[in-house]
CSV table of N, CA and C in Angstrom, one decimal:
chain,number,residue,atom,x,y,z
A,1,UNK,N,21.9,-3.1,-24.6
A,1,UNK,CA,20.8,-2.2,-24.5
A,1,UNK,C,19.6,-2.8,-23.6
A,2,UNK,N,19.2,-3.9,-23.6
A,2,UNK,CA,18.6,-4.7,-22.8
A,2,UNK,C,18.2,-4.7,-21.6
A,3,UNK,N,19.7,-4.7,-21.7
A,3,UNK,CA,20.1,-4.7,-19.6
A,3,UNK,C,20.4,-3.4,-19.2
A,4,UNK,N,20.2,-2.8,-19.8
A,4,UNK,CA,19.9,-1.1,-19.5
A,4,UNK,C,18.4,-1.1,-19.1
A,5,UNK,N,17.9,-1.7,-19.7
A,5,UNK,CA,16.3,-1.3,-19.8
A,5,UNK,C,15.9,-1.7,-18.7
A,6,UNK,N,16.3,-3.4,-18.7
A,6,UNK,CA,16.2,-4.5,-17.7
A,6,UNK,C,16.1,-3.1,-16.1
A,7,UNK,N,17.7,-2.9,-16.1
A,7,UNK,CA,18.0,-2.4,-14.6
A,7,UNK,C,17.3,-0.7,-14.3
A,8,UNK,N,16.9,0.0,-15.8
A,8,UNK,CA,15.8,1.1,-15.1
A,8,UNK,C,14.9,0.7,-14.7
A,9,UNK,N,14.4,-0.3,-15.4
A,9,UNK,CA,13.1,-0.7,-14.5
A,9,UNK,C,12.7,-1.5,-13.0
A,10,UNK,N,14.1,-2.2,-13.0
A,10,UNK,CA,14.2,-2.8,-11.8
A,10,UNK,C,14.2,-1.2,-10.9
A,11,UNK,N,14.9,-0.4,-11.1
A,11,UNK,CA,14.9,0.7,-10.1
A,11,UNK,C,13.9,1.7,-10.0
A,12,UNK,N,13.2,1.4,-11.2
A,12,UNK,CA,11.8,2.1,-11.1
A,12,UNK,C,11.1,1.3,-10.1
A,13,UNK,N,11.0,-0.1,-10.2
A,13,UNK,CA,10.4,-0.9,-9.2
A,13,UNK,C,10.3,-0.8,-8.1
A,14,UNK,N,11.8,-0.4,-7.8
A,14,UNK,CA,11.8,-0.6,-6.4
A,14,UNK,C,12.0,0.6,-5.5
A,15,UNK,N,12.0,2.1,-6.7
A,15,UNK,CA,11.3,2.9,-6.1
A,15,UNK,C,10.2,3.4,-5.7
A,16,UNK,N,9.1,3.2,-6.5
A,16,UNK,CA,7.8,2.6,-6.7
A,16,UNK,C,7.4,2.4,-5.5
A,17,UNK,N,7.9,0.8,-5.2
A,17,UNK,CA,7.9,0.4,-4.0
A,17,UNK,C,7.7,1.2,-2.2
A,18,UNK,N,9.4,1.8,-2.5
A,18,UNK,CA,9.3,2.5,-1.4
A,18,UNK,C,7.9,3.2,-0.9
A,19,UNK,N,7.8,4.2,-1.9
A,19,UNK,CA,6.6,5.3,-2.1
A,19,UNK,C,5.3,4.5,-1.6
A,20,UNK,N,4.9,3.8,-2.6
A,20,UNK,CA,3.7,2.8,-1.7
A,20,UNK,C,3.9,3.0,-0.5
A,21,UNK,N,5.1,1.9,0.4
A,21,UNK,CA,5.3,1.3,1.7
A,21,UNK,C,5.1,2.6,2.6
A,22,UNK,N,5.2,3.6,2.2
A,22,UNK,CA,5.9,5.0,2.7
A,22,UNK,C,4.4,5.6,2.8
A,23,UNK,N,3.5,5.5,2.0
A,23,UNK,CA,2.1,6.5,1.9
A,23,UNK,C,1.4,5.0,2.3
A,24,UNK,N,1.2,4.1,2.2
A,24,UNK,CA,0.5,3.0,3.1
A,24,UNK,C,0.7,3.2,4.6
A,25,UNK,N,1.8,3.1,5.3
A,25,UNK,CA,2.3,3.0,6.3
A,25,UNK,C,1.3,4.2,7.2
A,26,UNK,N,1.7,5.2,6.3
A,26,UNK,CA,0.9,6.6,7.4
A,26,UNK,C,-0.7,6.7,6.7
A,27,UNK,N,-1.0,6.1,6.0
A,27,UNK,CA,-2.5,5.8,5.4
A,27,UNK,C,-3.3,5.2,6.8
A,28,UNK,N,-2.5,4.1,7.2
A,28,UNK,CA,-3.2,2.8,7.7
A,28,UNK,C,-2.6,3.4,9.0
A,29,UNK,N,-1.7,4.1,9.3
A,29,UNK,CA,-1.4,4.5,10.8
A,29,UNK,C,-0.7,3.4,11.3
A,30,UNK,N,0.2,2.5,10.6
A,30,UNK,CA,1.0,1.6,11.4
A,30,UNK,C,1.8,2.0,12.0
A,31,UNK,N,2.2,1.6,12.9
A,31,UNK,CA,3.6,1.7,14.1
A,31,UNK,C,5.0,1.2,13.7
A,32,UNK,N,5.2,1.9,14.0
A,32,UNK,CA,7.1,0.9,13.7
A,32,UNK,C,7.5,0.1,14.7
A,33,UNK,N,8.2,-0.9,13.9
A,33,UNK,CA,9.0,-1.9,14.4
A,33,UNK,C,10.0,-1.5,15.3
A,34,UNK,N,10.0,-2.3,16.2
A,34,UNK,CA,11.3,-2.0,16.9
A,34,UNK,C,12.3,-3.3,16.2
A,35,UNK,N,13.9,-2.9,16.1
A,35,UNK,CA,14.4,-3.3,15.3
A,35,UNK,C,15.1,-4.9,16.1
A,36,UNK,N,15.2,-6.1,15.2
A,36,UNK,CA,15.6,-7.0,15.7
A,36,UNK,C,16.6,-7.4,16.7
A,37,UNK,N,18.1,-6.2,16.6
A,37,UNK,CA,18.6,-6.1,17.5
A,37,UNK,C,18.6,-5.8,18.7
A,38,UNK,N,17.3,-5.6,19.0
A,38,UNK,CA,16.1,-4.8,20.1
A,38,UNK,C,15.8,-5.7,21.2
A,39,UNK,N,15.7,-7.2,20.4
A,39,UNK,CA,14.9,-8.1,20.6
A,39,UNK,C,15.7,-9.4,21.4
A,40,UNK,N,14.6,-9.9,21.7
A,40,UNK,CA,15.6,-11.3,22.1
A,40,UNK,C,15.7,-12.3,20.4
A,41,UNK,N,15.4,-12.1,19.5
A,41,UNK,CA,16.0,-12.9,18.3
A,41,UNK,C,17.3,-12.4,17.7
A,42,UNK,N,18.1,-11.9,18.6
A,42,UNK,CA,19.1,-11.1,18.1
A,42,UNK,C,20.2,-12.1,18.0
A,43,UNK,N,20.4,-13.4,18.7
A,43,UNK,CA,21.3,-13.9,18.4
A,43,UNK,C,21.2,-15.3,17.5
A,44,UNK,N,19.9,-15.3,17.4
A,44,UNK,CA,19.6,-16.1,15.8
A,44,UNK,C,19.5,-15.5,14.6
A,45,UNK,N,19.3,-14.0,14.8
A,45,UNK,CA,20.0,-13.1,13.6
A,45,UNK,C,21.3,-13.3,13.2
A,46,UNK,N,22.0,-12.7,14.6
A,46,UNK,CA,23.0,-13.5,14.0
A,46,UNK,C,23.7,-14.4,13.0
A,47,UNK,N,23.2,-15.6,14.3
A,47,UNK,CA,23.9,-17.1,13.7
A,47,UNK,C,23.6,-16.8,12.3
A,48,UNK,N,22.0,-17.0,12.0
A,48,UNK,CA,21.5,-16.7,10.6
A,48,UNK,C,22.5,-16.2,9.3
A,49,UNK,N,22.6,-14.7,9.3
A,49,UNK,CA,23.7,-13.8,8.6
A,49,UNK,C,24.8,-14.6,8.5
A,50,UNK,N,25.0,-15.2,9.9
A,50,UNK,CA,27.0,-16.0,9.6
A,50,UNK,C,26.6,-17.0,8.8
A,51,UNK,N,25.6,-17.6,9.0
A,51,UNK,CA,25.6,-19.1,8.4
A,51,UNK,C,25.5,-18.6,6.3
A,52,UNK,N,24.6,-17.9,6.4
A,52,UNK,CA,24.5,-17.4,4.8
A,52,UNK,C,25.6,-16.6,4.4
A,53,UNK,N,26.4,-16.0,5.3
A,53,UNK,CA,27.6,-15.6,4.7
A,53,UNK,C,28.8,-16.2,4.6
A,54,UNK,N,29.0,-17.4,5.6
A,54,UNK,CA,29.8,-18.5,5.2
A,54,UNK,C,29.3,-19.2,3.9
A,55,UNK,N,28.1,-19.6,3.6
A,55,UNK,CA,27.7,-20.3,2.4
A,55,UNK,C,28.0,-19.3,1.1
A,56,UNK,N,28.2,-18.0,1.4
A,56,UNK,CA,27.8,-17.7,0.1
A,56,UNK,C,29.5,-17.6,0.3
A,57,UNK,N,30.3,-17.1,0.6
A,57,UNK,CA,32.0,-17.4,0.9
A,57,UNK,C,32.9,-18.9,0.3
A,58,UNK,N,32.3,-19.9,0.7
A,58,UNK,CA,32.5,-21.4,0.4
A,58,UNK,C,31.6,-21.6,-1.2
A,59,UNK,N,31.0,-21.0,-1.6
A,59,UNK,CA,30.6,-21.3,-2.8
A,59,UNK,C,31.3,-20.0,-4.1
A,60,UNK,N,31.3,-18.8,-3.7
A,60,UNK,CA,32.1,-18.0,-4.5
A,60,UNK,C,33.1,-18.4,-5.3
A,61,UNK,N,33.8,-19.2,-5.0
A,61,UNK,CA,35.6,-19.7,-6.1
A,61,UNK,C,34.5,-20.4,-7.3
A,62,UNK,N,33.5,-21.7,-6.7
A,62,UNK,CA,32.8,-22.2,-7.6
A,62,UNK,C,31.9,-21.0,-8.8
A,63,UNK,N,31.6,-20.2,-8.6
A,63,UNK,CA,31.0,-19.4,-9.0
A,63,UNK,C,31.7,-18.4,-10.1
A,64,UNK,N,33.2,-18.5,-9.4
A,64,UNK,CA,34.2,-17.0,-10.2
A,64,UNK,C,34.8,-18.1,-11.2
A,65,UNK,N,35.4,-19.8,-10.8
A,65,UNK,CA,36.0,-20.5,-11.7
A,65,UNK,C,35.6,-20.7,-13.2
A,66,UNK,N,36.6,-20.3,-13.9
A,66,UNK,CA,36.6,-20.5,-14.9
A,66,UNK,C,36.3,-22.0,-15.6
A,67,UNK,N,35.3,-22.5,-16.3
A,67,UNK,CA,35.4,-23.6,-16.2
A,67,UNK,C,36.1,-24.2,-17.9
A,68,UNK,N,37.0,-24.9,-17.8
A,68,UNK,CA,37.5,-25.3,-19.3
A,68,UNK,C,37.2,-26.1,-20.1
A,69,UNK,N,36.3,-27.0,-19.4
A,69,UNK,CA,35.3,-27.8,-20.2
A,69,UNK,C,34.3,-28.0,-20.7
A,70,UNK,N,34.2,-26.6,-21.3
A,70,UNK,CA,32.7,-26.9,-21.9
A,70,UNK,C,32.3,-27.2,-22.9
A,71,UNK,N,31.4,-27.8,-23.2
A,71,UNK,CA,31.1,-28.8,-24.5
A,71,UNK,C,30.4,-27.1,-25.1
A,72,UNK,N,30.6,-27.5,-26.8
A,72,UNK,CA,30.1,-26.1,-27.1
A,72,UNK,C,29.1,-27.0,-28.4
């Protein structure tokens, strides 16, 4: 029941959120971003993404393994 509670509110949060970003943005009259792949940092985006998606790949088995030794 907790973690029910827990995850409506995380999604109230982060709707919340939007709505702010969304009525600030045209409040303050900001401009949009032109998008990274736009840009010349597009291929340290890249690399970036690969490098955290190999890490999180190489660490997953550690993460799913069942471990049999635990002191209880």
């Amino acid at each position: 029941m907790e973690f029910l509670v827990f995850i409506m509110f995380f999604i109230i949060i982060i709707i919340l959120t939007l709505f702010i970003n969304k009525f600030l943005t045209k409040w303050l009259g900001v401009e949009k971003k032109e998008k990274i792949s736009e840009t010349s940092g597009k291929n340290i985006d890249r690399w970036g993404r690969g490098l955290i998606l190999l890490t999180f790949l190489c660490t997953l088995p550690y993460a799913i393994e069942e471990d049999k030794n635990v002191i209880k």
